[in-house]
Amino acid sequence: MASFLNIPADSHFSMQNLPYGVFKPTPYQQSRPGVAIGDYVLDLSALSEAGLFQGPLLKDSDCFLQPSLNSFMAMGRPAWKEARATIQKLLSVDEPALQDNAELQKSALFPMSQVQMVLPCVIGDYTDFFASMHHTKNCGLIFRGPENPILPNWFHLPVAYHGRASSIVISGTDIVRPRGQKRPVGNSPPGFGPSVKLDFELEMAMLVGSGNELGACVNIDDAANHIFGLVLMNDWSARDIQAWEAQPLGPFLGKNFGTSISPWIITLEALEPFAYKAPTQ
C-alpha cells in the first residue's frame, strides 16, 4: 500500500496505521480531527468540507467538523471502517482526488512539527483496571509486602476503580507535584507536604466509542465493536500519599492530580495484524 506522500521508512505513521487525533494548525485556530501520516497531519475537516467522504454512513455527517472525535467515535465500527478505507484511498498513489489538488493539499496537510495536539475527545469518565499480574504484584509489594501481594479477588474478576477524568491531559503537559498527608511515624500526627514518592505507571488505555444503555450489558465477545482505539497512558501516582489515604475506599489525592495520554489513537484495525494471545489470568 503506497502513498503519494513521501513517508520515511522508519515512520510510525504509515498507511497501515493512520491513527486519529485532534489538533490546532496554530494555537489560535479551532481544534479539528486529524490523522497522522508520515510527517504530516491530515485535516479531516478539510476533506469533509471538500465532500470527499462519500460512503453511505459519512456522506451527510458533520462528525469531522467537530472540535473533538466524540461524534465520530459514537457512530460505531461500520463508520470507523468506512472512514479508514476512504482515508487510505485518498492517500494512495493511485487516487488523484487529493494527490492532484494542490489547493486542497495546502488546506488539508500540515507538518506535524508545527501543529498543536490537544485531547482527542471529551472524556466523561475512566476506569483503571489491574489487568497485569506484574503490575498487580508490584503494587501489592509496595502497599502490603511480600506476604500477600496479590489479593484473591484478582484471579476471579476485573479489579478496578474510577479515576478523575477532569485531570487527564495530553502527553507533554506539565504535572504539578501533589501535596497531601503521609503515613504517621510512631505517635506523631500525619505529615503534610509535597509528595516525595512520585511514581509513574505505563499503561494501555482503551477509548470506548459506541456505548450502551444504562443497565444494558455488553457481552465480552462484543467488546471490540465498542472500543474505538488505544493510547499509551501514564497514570501518575504519589505513592506516599496513596499509601496513607487509600484504605478503605481506594486512592484519592495520590492519583487524581494528573493522568497523561498520548495524542494519537491507534485503531483496532491497525493493530489487528499484531494481535497475540493474552497471558493466562
PDB file of C-alpha atoms in Angstrom:
ATOM      1  CA  MET A   1       0.000   0.000   0.000  1.00  0.00           C
ATOM      2  CA  ALA A   2       1.831   3.070  -1.287  1.00  0.00           C
ATOM      3  CA  SER A   3       1.065   6.739  -0.650  1.00  0.00           C
ATOM      4  CA  PHE A   4       1.727   9.688  -2.935  1.00  0.00           C
ATOM      5  CA  LEU A   5       3.332  11.344   0.103  1.00  0.00           C
ATOM      6  CA  ASN A   6       6.966  10.695   0.922  1.00  0.00           C
ATOM      7  CA  ILE A   7       6.730   8.647   4.114  1.00  0.00           C
ATOM      8  CA  PRO A   8      10.052   7.867   5.838  1.00  0.00           C
ATOM      9  CA  ALA A   9      10.765   4.143   6.040  1.00  0.00           C
ATOM     10  CA  ASP A  10      11.076   4.302   9.833  1.00  0.00           C
ATOM     11  CA  SER A  11       7.917   6.372  10.346  1.00  0.00           C
ATOM     12  CA  HIS A  12       5.422   5.180  12.939  1.00  0.00           C
ATOM     13  CA  PHE A  13       2.659   6.738  10.856  1.00  0.00           C
ATOM     14  CA  SER A  14       2.389   4.578   7.770  1.00  0.00           C
ATOM     15  CA  MET A  15      -0.596   3.918   5.528  1.00  0.00           C
ATOM     16  CA  GLN A  16      -1.296   0.845   7.665  1.00  0.00           C
ATOM     17  CA  ASN A  17      -1.506   2.877  10.888  1.00  0.00           C
ATOM     18  CA  LEU A  18      -3.477   6.125  10.312  1.00  0.00           C
ATOM     19  CA  PRO A  19      -4.184   6.993  13.960  1.00  0.00           C
ATOM     20  CA  TYR A  20      -6.746   9.645  14.863  1.00  0.00           C
ATOM     21  CA  GLY A  21      -6.137  12.771  16.910  1.00  0.00           C
ATOM     22  CA  VAL A  22      -7.321  16.351  17.357  1.00  0.00           C
ATOM     23  CA  PHE A  23      -5.086  19.307  16.591  1.00  0.00           C
ATOM     24  CA  LYS A  24      -4.860  23.044  16.034  1.00  0.00           C
ATOM     25  CA  PRO A  25      -2.887  24.242  12.977  1.00  0.00           C
ATOM     26  CA  THR A  26      -1.934  27.267  15.122  1.00  0.00           C
ATOM     27  CA  PRO A  27      -2.690  27.972  18.795  1.00  0.00           C
ATOM     28  CA  TYR A  28      -5.340  30.499  17.739  1.00  0.00           C
ATOM     29  CA  GLN A  29      -7.331  28.244  15.416  1.00  0.00           C
ATOM     30  CA  GLN A  30     -10.210  25.876  16.130  1.00  0.00           C
ATOM     31  CA  SER A  31      -9.468  22.294  17.107  1.00  0.00           C
ATOM     32  CA  ARG A  32     -10.308  19.744  14.423  1.00  0.00           C
ATOM     33  CA  PRO A  33      -9.922  15.965  13.870  1.00  0.00           C
ATOM     34  CA  GLY A  34      -6.881  14.723  12.005  1.00  0.00           C
ATOM     35  CA  VAL A  35      -4.965  11.619  11.014  1.00  0.00           C
ATOM     36  CA  ALA A  36      -1.198  11.138  11.276  1.00  0.00           C
ATOM     37  CA  ILE A  37       0.517  10.160   8.022  1.00  0.00           C
ATOM     38  CA  GLY A  38       4.299  10.257   7.779  1.00  0.00           C
ATOM     39  CA  ASP A  39       5.496  13.693   8.918  1.00  0.00           C
ATOM     40  CA  TYR A  40       2.086  15.271   8.302  1.00  0.00           C
ATOM     41  CA  VAL A  41      -1.293  15.668   9.933  1.00  0.00           C
ATOM     42  CA  LEU A  42      -4.202  15.211   7.529  1.00  0.00           C
ATOM     43  CA  ASP A  43      -7.060  17.590   8.357  1.00  0.00           C
ATOM     44  CA  LEU A  44     -10.288  15.577   8.212  1.00  0.00           C
ATOM     45  CA  SER A  45     -12.434  18.702   8.398  1.00  0.00           C
ATOM     46  CA  ALA A  46     -10.887  19.917   5.126  1.00  0.00           C
ATOM     47  CA  LEU A  47     -11.616  16.581   3.452  1.00  0.00           C
ATOM     48  CA  SER A  48     -15.175  16.643   4.757  1.00  0.00           C
ATOM     49  CA  GLU A  49     -15.777  20.192   3.527  1.00  0.00           C
ATOM     50  CA  ALA A  50     -14.408  19.124   0.126  1.00  0.00           C
ATOM     51  CA  GLY A  51     -17.050  16.372   0.000  1.00  0.00           C
ATOM     52  CA  LEU A  52     -14.548  13.515  -0.147  1.00  0.00           C
ATOM     53  CA  PHE A  53     -16.327  11.250   2.355  1.00  0.00           C
ATOM     54  CA  GLN A  54     -18.876   9.695   0.016  1.00  0.00           C
ATOM     55  CA  GLY A  55     -19.676   6.474   1.854  1.00  0.00           C
ATOM     56  CA  PRO A  56     -23.265   5.861   2.996  1.00  0.00           C
ATOM     57  CA  LEU A  57     -22.509   6.420   6.699  1.00  0.00           C
ATOM     58  CA  LEU A  58     -20.317   9.522   6.446  1.00  0.00           C
ATOM     59  CA  LYS A  59     -21.607  11.338   3.358  1.00  0.00           C
ATOM     60  CA  ASP A  60     -24.086  13.532   5.254  1.00  0.00           C
ATOM     61  CA  SER A  61     -22.283  13.528   8.606  1.00  0.00           C
ATOM     62  CA  ASP A  62     -20.656  16.544  10.241  1.00  0.00           C
ATOM     63  CA  CYS A  63     -18.607  14.369  12.623  1.00  0.00           C
ATOM     64  CA  PHE A  64     -15.302  15.670  11.224  1.00  0.00           C
ATOM     65  CA  LEU A  65     -16.404  19.290  11.579  1.00  0.00           C
ATOM     66  CA  GLN A  66     -16.450  18.996  15.378  1.00  0.00           C
ATOM     67  CA  PRO A  67     -13.691  20.073  17.832  1.00  0.00           C
ATOM     68  CA  SER A  68     -13.410  16.523  19.175  1.00  0.00           C
ATOM     69  CA  LEU A  69     -13.734  12.929  17.951  1.00  0.00           C
ATOM     70  CA  ASN A  70     -16.755  12.143  20.143  1.00  0.00           C
ATOM     71  CA  SER A  71     -19.361  12.313  17.367  1.00  0.00           C
ATOM     72  CA  PHE A  72     -17.306  10.097  15.083  1.00  0.00           C
ATOM     73  CA  MET A  73     -16.496   7.651  17.871  1.00  0.00           C
ATOM     74  CA  ALA A  74     -20.195   7.320  18.733  1.00  0.00           C
ATOM     75  CA  MET A  75     -21.061   6.219  15.176  1.00  0.00           C
ATOM     76  CA  GLY A  76     -19.657   2.738  15.729  1.00  0.00           C
ATOM     77  CA  ARG A  77     -17.391   0.296  13.946  1.00  0.00           C
ATOM     78  CA  PRO A  78     -19.044   0.343  10.485  1.00  0.00           C
ATOM     79  CA  ALA A  79     -18.436   4.111  10.251  1.00  0.00           C
ATOM     80  CA  TRP A  80     -14.879   3.714  11.586  1.00  0.00           C
ATOM     81  CA  LYS A  81     -14.101   1.158   8.897  1.00  0.00           C
ATOM     82  CA  GLU A  82     -15.666   3.309   6.189  1.00  0.00           C
ATOM     83  CA  ALA A  83     -13.575   6.312   7.225  1.00  0.00           C
ATOM     84  CA  ARG A  84     -10.350   4.297   7.310  1.00  0.00           C
ATOM     85  CA  ALA A  85     -10.967   2.871   3.835  1.00  0.00           C
ATOM     86  CA  THR A  86     -11.715   6.351   2.444  1.00  0.00           C
ATOM     87  CA  ILE A  87      -8.611   7.907   4.006  1.00  0.00           C
ATOM     88  CA  GLN A  88      -6.366   5.109   2.742  1.00  0.00           C
ATOM     89  CA  LYS A  89      -7.802   5.556  -0.741  1.00  0.00           C
ATOM     90  CA  LEU A  90      -7.326   9.353  -0.717  1.00  0.00           C
ATOM     91  CA  LEU A  91      -3.686   8.987   0.354  1.00  0.00           C
ATOM     92  CA  SER A  92      -2.997   6.243  -2.180  1.00  0.00           C
ATOM     93  CA  VAL A  93      -0.627   6.791  -5.084  1.00  0.00           C
ATOM     94  CA  ASP A  94      -3.415   5.583  -7.383  1.00  0.00           C
ATOM     95  CA  GLU A  95      -6.040   8.150  -6.310  1.00  0.00           C
ATOM     96  CA  PRO A  96      -5.979  11.670  -7.871  1.00  0.00           C
ATOM     97  CA  ALA A  97      -8.612  13.429  -5.698  1.00  0.00           C
ATOM     98  CA  LEU A  98      -6.107  14.748  -3.161  1.00  0.00           C
ATOM     99  CA  GLN A  99      -2.864  13.978  -4.986  1.00  0.00           C
ATOM    100  CA  ASP A 100      -3.697  16.225  -7.959  1.00  0.00           C
ATOM    101  CA  ASN A 101      -5.354  19.025  -5.987  1.00  0.00           C
ATOM    102  CA  ALA A 102      -2.634  21.407  -4.811  1.00  0.00           C
ATOM    103  CA  GLU A 103      -5.092  23.810  -3.162  1.00  0.00           C
ATOM    104  CA  LEU A 104      -6.702  21.036  -1.135  1.00  0.00           C
ATOM    105  CA  GLN A 105      -3.311  19.720  -0.073  1.00  0.00           C
ATOM    106  CA  LYS A 106      -2.431  23.201   1.164  1.00  0.00           C
ATOM    107  CA  SER A 107      -5.513  23.298   3.396  1.00  0.00           C
ATOM    108  CA  ALA A 108      -5.514  19.630   4.441  1.00  0.00           C
ATOM    109  CA  LEU A 109      -1.865  18.685   5.077  1.00  0.00           C
ATOM    110  CA  PHE A 110       0.096  20.272   7.929  1.00  0.00           C
ATOM    111  CA  PRO A 111       3.664  19.489   9.027  1.00  0.00           C
ATOM    112  CA  MET A 112       3.337  17.524  12.262  1.00  0.00           C
ATOM    113  CA  SER A 113       6.133  19.531  13.875  1.00  0.00           C
ATOM    114  CA  GLN A 114       4.111  22.747  13.540  1.00  0.00           C
ATOM    115  CA  VAL A 115       0.676  21.770  14.889  1.00  0.00           C
ATOM    116  CA  GLN A 116      -0.570  21.774  18.477  1.00  0.00           C
ATOM    117  CA  MET A 117      -2.090  18.495  19.642  1.00  0.00           C
ATOM    118  CA  VAL A 118      -4.968  18.553  22.142  1.00  0.00           C
ATOM    119  CA  LEU A 119      -7.043  15.881  23.872  1.00  0.00           C
ATOM    120  CA  PRO A 120      -8.667  13.790  21.115  1.00  0.00           C
ATOM    121  CA  CYS A 121     -12.061  13.547  22.787  1.00  0.00           C
ATOM    122  CA  VAL A 122     -14.152  14.763  25.699  1.00  0.00           C
ATOM    123  CA  ILE A 123     -13.675  12.104  28.383  1.00  0.00           C
ATOM    124  CA  GLY A 124     -16.623  11.742  30.725  1.00  0.00           C
ATOM    125  CA  ASP A 125     -15.184   9.015  32.939  1.00  0.00           C
ATOM    126  CA  TYR A 126     -12.386   6.495  33.083  1.00  0.00           C
ATOM    127  CA  THR A 127     -11.846   3.197  34.847  1.00  0.00           C
ATOM    128  CA  ASP A 128      -8.404   1.984  35.911  1.00  0.00           C
ATOM    129  CA  PHE A 129      -8.009  -1.814  35.815  1.00  0.00           C
ATOM    130  CA  PHE A 130      -5.497  -4.101  37.473  1.00  0.00           C
ATOM    131  CA  ALA A 131      -5.007  -6.023  34.206  1.00  0.00           C
ATOM    132  CA  SER A 132      -1.405  -7.225  34.513  1.00  0.00           C
ATOM    133  CA  MET A 133      -0.215  -9.692  37.123  1.00  0.00           C
ATOM    134  CA  HIS A 134       3.198  -7.979  37.145  1.00  0.00           C
ATOM    135  CA  HIS A 135       1.625  -4.595  37.895  1.00  0.00           C
ATOM    136  CA  THR A 136      -0.738  -6.062  40.478  1.00  0.00           C
ATOM    137  CA  LYS A 137       2.104  -7.803  42.270  1.00  0.00           C
ATOM    138  CA  ASN A 138       4.384  -4.761  42.197  1.00  0.00           C
ATOM    139  CA  CYS A 139       1.691  -2.561  43.757  1.00  0.00           C
ATOM    140  CA  GLY A 140       0.895  -5.246  46.313  1.00  0.00           C
ATOM    141  CA  LEU A 141       4.556  -5.416  47.307  1.00  0.00           C
ATOM    142  CA  ILE A 142       4.604  -1.645  47.809  1.00  0.00           C
ATOM    143  CA  PHE A 143       1.490  -1.488  49.978  1.00  0.00           C
ATOM    144  CA  ARG A 144       1.213  -4.921  51.642  1.00  0.00           C
ATOM    145  CA  GLY A 145       4.645  -6.504  51.451  1.00  0.00           C
ATOM    146  CA  PRO A 146       5.751  -9.905  50.095  1.00  0.00           C
ATOM    147  CA  GLU A 147       3.449 -11.967  52.306  1.00  0.00           C
ATOM    148  CA  ASN A 148       0.228 -11.106  50.413  1.00  0.00           C
ATOM    149  CA  PRO A 149       0.944  -9.075  47.251  1.00  0.00           C
ATOM    150  CA  ILE A 150      -1.998 -10.336  45.129  1.00  0.00           C
ATOM    151  CA  LEU A 151      -5.452 -10.462  46.691  1.00  0.00           C
ATOM    152  CA  PRO A 152      -7.726 -13.456  45.886  1.00  0.00           C
ATOM    153  CA  ASN A 153     -10.362 -11.449  44.002  1.00  0.00           C
ATOM    154  CA  TRP A 154      -7.848 -10.531  41.265  1.00  0.00           C
ATOM    155  CA  PHE A 155      -7.963 -14.138  39.998  1.00  0.00           C
ATOM    156  CA  HIS A 156     -11.743 -14.017  39.525  1.00  0.00           C
ATOM    157  CA  LEU A 157     -12.881 -10.537  38.446  1.00  0.00           C
ATOM    158  CA  PRO A 158     -11.577  -7.329  36.857  1.00  0.00           C
ATOM    159  CA  VAL A 159     -10.380  -5.289  39.842  1.00  0.00           C
ATOM    160  CA  ALA A 160     -10.814  -1.587  39.068  1.00  0.00           C
ATOM    161  CA  TYR A 161     -11.647   1.880  40.358  1.00  0.00           C
ATOM    162  CA  HIS A 162     -12.832   5.100  38.718  1.00  0.00           C
ATOM    163  CA  GLY A 163     -10.282   7.851  38.141  1.00  0.00           C
ATOM    164  CA  ARG A 164     -10.627  11.617  37.778  1.00  0.00           C
ATOM    165  CA  ALA A 165     -11.476  12.370  34.160  1.00  0.00           C
ATOM    166  CA  SER A 166     -11.047  16.143  34.519  1.00  0.00           C
ATOM    167  CA  SER A 167      -7.287  15.871  35.125  1.00  0.00           C
ATOM    168  CA  ILE A 168      -6.494  13.763  32.027  1.00  0.00           C
ATOM    169  CA  VAL A 169      -4.036  15.760  29.926  1.00  0.00           C
ATOM    170  CA  ILE A 170      -2.183  15.325  26.658  1.00  0.00           C
ATOM    171  CA  SER A 171       1.349  13.911  26.801  1.00  0.00           C
ATOM    172  CA  GLY A 172       3.917  16.646  27.400  1.00  0.00           C
ATOM    173  CA  THR A 173       1.683  18.714  29.701  1.00  0.00           C
ATOM    174  CA  ASP A 174       3.470  19.737  32.906  1.00  0.00           C
ATOM    175  CA  ILE A 175       2.357  17.839  36.017  1.00  0.00           C
ATOM    176  CA  VAL A 176       2.382  19.656  39.365  1.00  0.00           C
ATOM    177  CA  ARG A 177       3.754  17.552  42.220  1.00  0.00           C
ATOM    178  CA  PRO A 178       0.777  16.955  44.548  1.00  0.00           C
ATOM    179  CA  ARG A 179       0.634  17.836  48.232  1.00  0.00           C
ATOM    180  CA  GLY A 180      -1.046  15.685  50.822  1.00  0.00           C
ATOM    181  CA  GLN A 181      -0.825  13.736  54.050  1.00  0.00           C
ATOM    182  CA  LYS A 182       1.710  10.978  54.597  1.00  0.00           C
ATOM    183  CA  ARG A 183       1.553   7.986  56.928  1.00  0.00           C
ATOM    184  CA  PRO A 184       2.396   8.990  60.521  1.00  0.00           C
ATOM    185  CA  VAL A 185       5.618   7.735  62.061  1.00  0.00           C
ATOM    186  CA  GLY A 186       5.291   6.400  65.582  1.00  0.00           C
ATOM    187  CA  ASN A 187       2.997   8.563  67.704  1.00  0.00           C
ATOM    188  CA  SER A 188       3.422  11.645  65.519  1.00  0.00           C
ATOM    189  CA  PRO A 189       0.466  13.108  63.569  1.00  0.00           C
ATOM    190  CA  PRO A 190       0.397  12.576  59.795  1.00  0.00           C
ATOM    191  CA  GLY A 191       2.857  14.731  57.893  1.00  0.00           C
ATOM    192  CA  PHE A 192       1.761  17.116  55.140  1.00  0.00           C
ATOM    193  CA  GLY A 193       3.651  18.398  52.127  1.00  0.00           C
ATOM    194  CA  PRO A 194       4.694  17.680  48.553  1.00  0.00           C
ATOM    195  CA  SER A 195       4.928  14.010  47.599  1.00  0.00           C
ATOM    196  CA  VAL A 196       8.450  12.596  47.847  1.00  0.00           C
ATOM    197  CA  LYS A 197       7.494   9.291  46.203  1.00  0.00           C
ATOM    198  CA  LEU A 198       6.110  10.394  42.837  1.00  0.00           C
ATOM    199  CA  ASP A 199       5.841   7.376  40.535  1.00  0.00           C
ATOM    200  CA  PHE A 200       4.708   6.581  37.009  1.00  0.00           C
ATOM    201  CA  GLU A 201       2.685   3.689  35.637  1.00  0.00           C
ATOM    202  CA  LEU A 202       2.950   2.965  31.915  1.00  0.00           C
ATOM    203  CA  GLU A 203      -0.431   1.618  30.868  1.00  0.00           C
ATOM    204  CA  MET A 204      -2.554   0.973  27.786  1.00  0.00           C
ATOM    205  CA  ALA A 205      -5.841   2.881  27.645  1.00  0.00           C
ATOM    206  CA  MET A 206      -8.840   1.863  25.555  1.00  0.00           C
ATOM    207  CA  LEU A 207     -11.241   4.549  24.386  1.00  0.00           C
ATOM    208  CA  VAL A 208     -14.874   3.487  24.197  1.00  0.00           C
ATOM    209  CA  GLY A 209     -16.746   4.775  21.167  1.00  0.00           C
ATOM    210  CA  SER A 210     -20.302   3.486  20.925  1.00  0.00           C
ATOM    211  CA  GLY A 211     -21.680   2.939  24.404  1.00  0.00           C
ATOM    212  CA  ASN A 212     -24.640   1.093  25.884  1.00  0.00           C
ATOM    213  CA  GLU A 213     -27.930   1.979  27.535  1.00  0.00           C
ATOM    214  CA  LEU A 214     -27.899   2.295  31.310  1.00  0.00           C
ATOM    215  CA  GLY A 215     -28.441  -1.160  32.779  1.00  0.00           C
ATOM    216  CA  ALA A 216     -27.722  -2.968  29.495  1.00  0.00           C
ATOM    217  CA  CYS A 217     -24.779  -5.379  29.495  1.00  0.00           C
ATOM    218  CA  VAL A 218     -22.069  -5.553  26.846  1.00  0.00           C
ATOM    219  CA  ASN A 219     -21.071  -9.135  26.075  1.00  0.00           C
ATOM    220  CA  ILE A 220     -17.320  -9.664  26.260  1.00  0.00           C
ATOM    221  CA  ASP A 221     -17.417 -11.125  22.741  1.00  0.00           C
ATOM    222  CA  ASP A 222     -18.883  -7.821  21.503  1.00  0.00           C
ATOM    223  CA  ALA A 223     -16.303  -5.610  23.244  1.00  0.00           C
ATOM    224  CA  ALA A 224     -14.291  -4.936  20.079  1.00  0.00           C
ATOM    225  CA  ASN A 225     -17.321  -3.271  18.499  1.00  0.00           C
ATOM    226  CA  HIS A 226     -17.271  -0.668  21.273  1.00  0.00           C
ATOM    227  CA  ILE A 227     -13.514   0.011  21.511  1.00  0.00           C
ATOM    228  CA  PHE A 228     -12.523   2.828  19.155  1.00  0.00           C
ATOM    229  CA  GLY A 229      -8.791   2.517  19.738  1.00  0.00           C
ATOM    230  CA  LEU A 230      -5.862   2.595  22.134  1.00  0.00           C
ATOM    231  CA  VAL A 231      -3.441   5.168  23.528  1.00  0.00           C
ATOM    232  CA  LEU A 232      -0.478   4.957  25.865  1.00  0.00           C
ATOM    233  CA  MET A 233      -1.201   6.295  29.333  1.00  0.00           C
ATOM    234  CA  ASN A 234       0.883   7.441  32.288  1.00  0.00           C
ATOM    235  CA  ASP A 235      -1.132   7.011  35.489  1.00  0.00           C
ATOM    236  CA  TRP A 236       0.941   9.300  37.703  1.00  0.00           C
ATOM    237  CA  SER A 237       0.935   8.154  41.323  1.00  0.00           C
ATOM    238  CA  ALA A 238       2.031   9.760  44.602  1.00  0.00           C
ATOM    239  CA  ARG A 239       2.848   6.580  46.470  1.00  0.00           C
ATOM    240  CA  ASP A 240       3.378   8.133  49.928  1.00  0.00           C
ATOM    241  CA  ILE A 241       0.044   9.974  49.804  1.00  0.00           C
ATOM    242  CA  GLN A 242      -1.720   6.945  48.309  1.00  0.00           C
ATOM    243  CA  ALA A 243      -0.422   4.535  50.963  1.00  0.00           C
ATOM    244  CA  TRP A 244      -1.963   6.577  53.792  1.00  0.00           C
ATOM    245  CA  GLU A 245      -5.284   7.603  52.213  1.00  0.00           C
ATOM    246  CA  ALA A 246      -6.288   4.542  50.162  1.00  0.00           C
ATOM    247  CA  GLN A 247      -7.917   2.428  52.892  1.00  0.00           C
ATOM    248  CA  PRO A 248     -10.739   1.523  52.695  1.00  0.00           C
ATOM    249  CA  LEU A 249     -12.133   3.322  49.617  1.00  0.00           C
ATOM    250  CA  GLY A 250      -9.136   3.417  47.288  1.00  0.00           C
ATOM    251  CA  PRO A 251      -6.833   6.175  46.018  1.00  0.00           C
ATOM    252  CA  PHE A 252      -7.833   9.839  46.011  1.00  0.00           C
ATOM    253  CA  LEU A 253      -5.306  12.700  46.056  1.00  0.00           C
ATOM    254  CA  GLY A 254      -2.481  10.248  45.420  1.00  0.00           C
ATOM    255  CA  LYS A 255      -3.872   9.611  41.928  1.00  0.00           C
ATOM    256  CA  ASN A 256      -6.187  12.391  40.757  1.00  0.00           C
ATOM    257  CA  PHE A 257      -3.625  15.178  40.187  1.00  0.00           C
ATOM    258  CA  GLY A 258      -2.834  14.160  36.618  1.00  0.00           C
ATOM    259  CA  THR A 259      -3.048  11.371  34.031  1.00  0.00           C
ATOM    260  CA  SER A 260      -1.206  11.720  30.712  1.00  0.00           C
ATOM    261  CA  ILE A 261      -2.273  10.110  27.442  1.00  0.00           C
ATOM    262  CA  SER A 262      -0.576  10.035  24.051  1.00  0.00           C
ATOM    263  CA  PRO A 263      -2.271  12.264  21.427  1.00  0.00           C
ATOM    264  CA  TRP A 264      -2.781   9.635  18.702  1.00  0.00           C
ATOM    265  CA  ILE A 265      -5.447   6.918  18.975  1.00  0.00           C
ATOM    266  CA  ILE A 266      -4.341   3.679  17.285  1.00  0.00           C
ATOM    267  CA  THR A 267      -7.380   1.836  15.937  1.00  0.00           C
ATOM    268  CA  LEU A 268      -8.072  -1.850  16.455  1.00  0.00           C
ATOM    269  CA  GLU A 269      -7.992  -2.304  12.663  1.00  0.00           C
ATOM    270  CA  ALA A 270      -4.398  -1.062  12.580  1.00  0.00           C
ATOM    271  CA  LEU A 271      -3.415  -3.324  15.473  1.00  0.00           C
ATOM    272  CA  GLU A 272      -5.233  -6.438  14.282  1.00  0.00           C
ATOM    273  CA  PRO A 273      -2.222  -7.923  12.412  1.00  0.00           C
ATOM    274  CA  PHE A 274      -0.271  -7.822  15.685  1.00  0.00           C
ATOM    275  CA  ALA A 275      -2.888  -9.471  17.905  1.00  0.00           C
ATOM    276  CA  TYR A 276      -1.427 -12.041  20.283  1.00  0.00           C
ATOM    277  CA  LYS A 277      -2.914 -14.380  22.834  1.00  0.00           C
ATOM    278  CA  ALA A 278      -3.062 -12.736  26.244  1.00  0.00           C
ATOM    279  CA  PRO A 279      -1.273 -14.272  29.243  1.00  0.00           C
ATOM    280  CA  THR A 280      -3.402 -16.628  31.329  1.00  0.00           C
ATOM    281  CA  GLN A 281      -5.011 -14.731  34.178  1.00  0.00           C
TER     282      GLN A 281
END
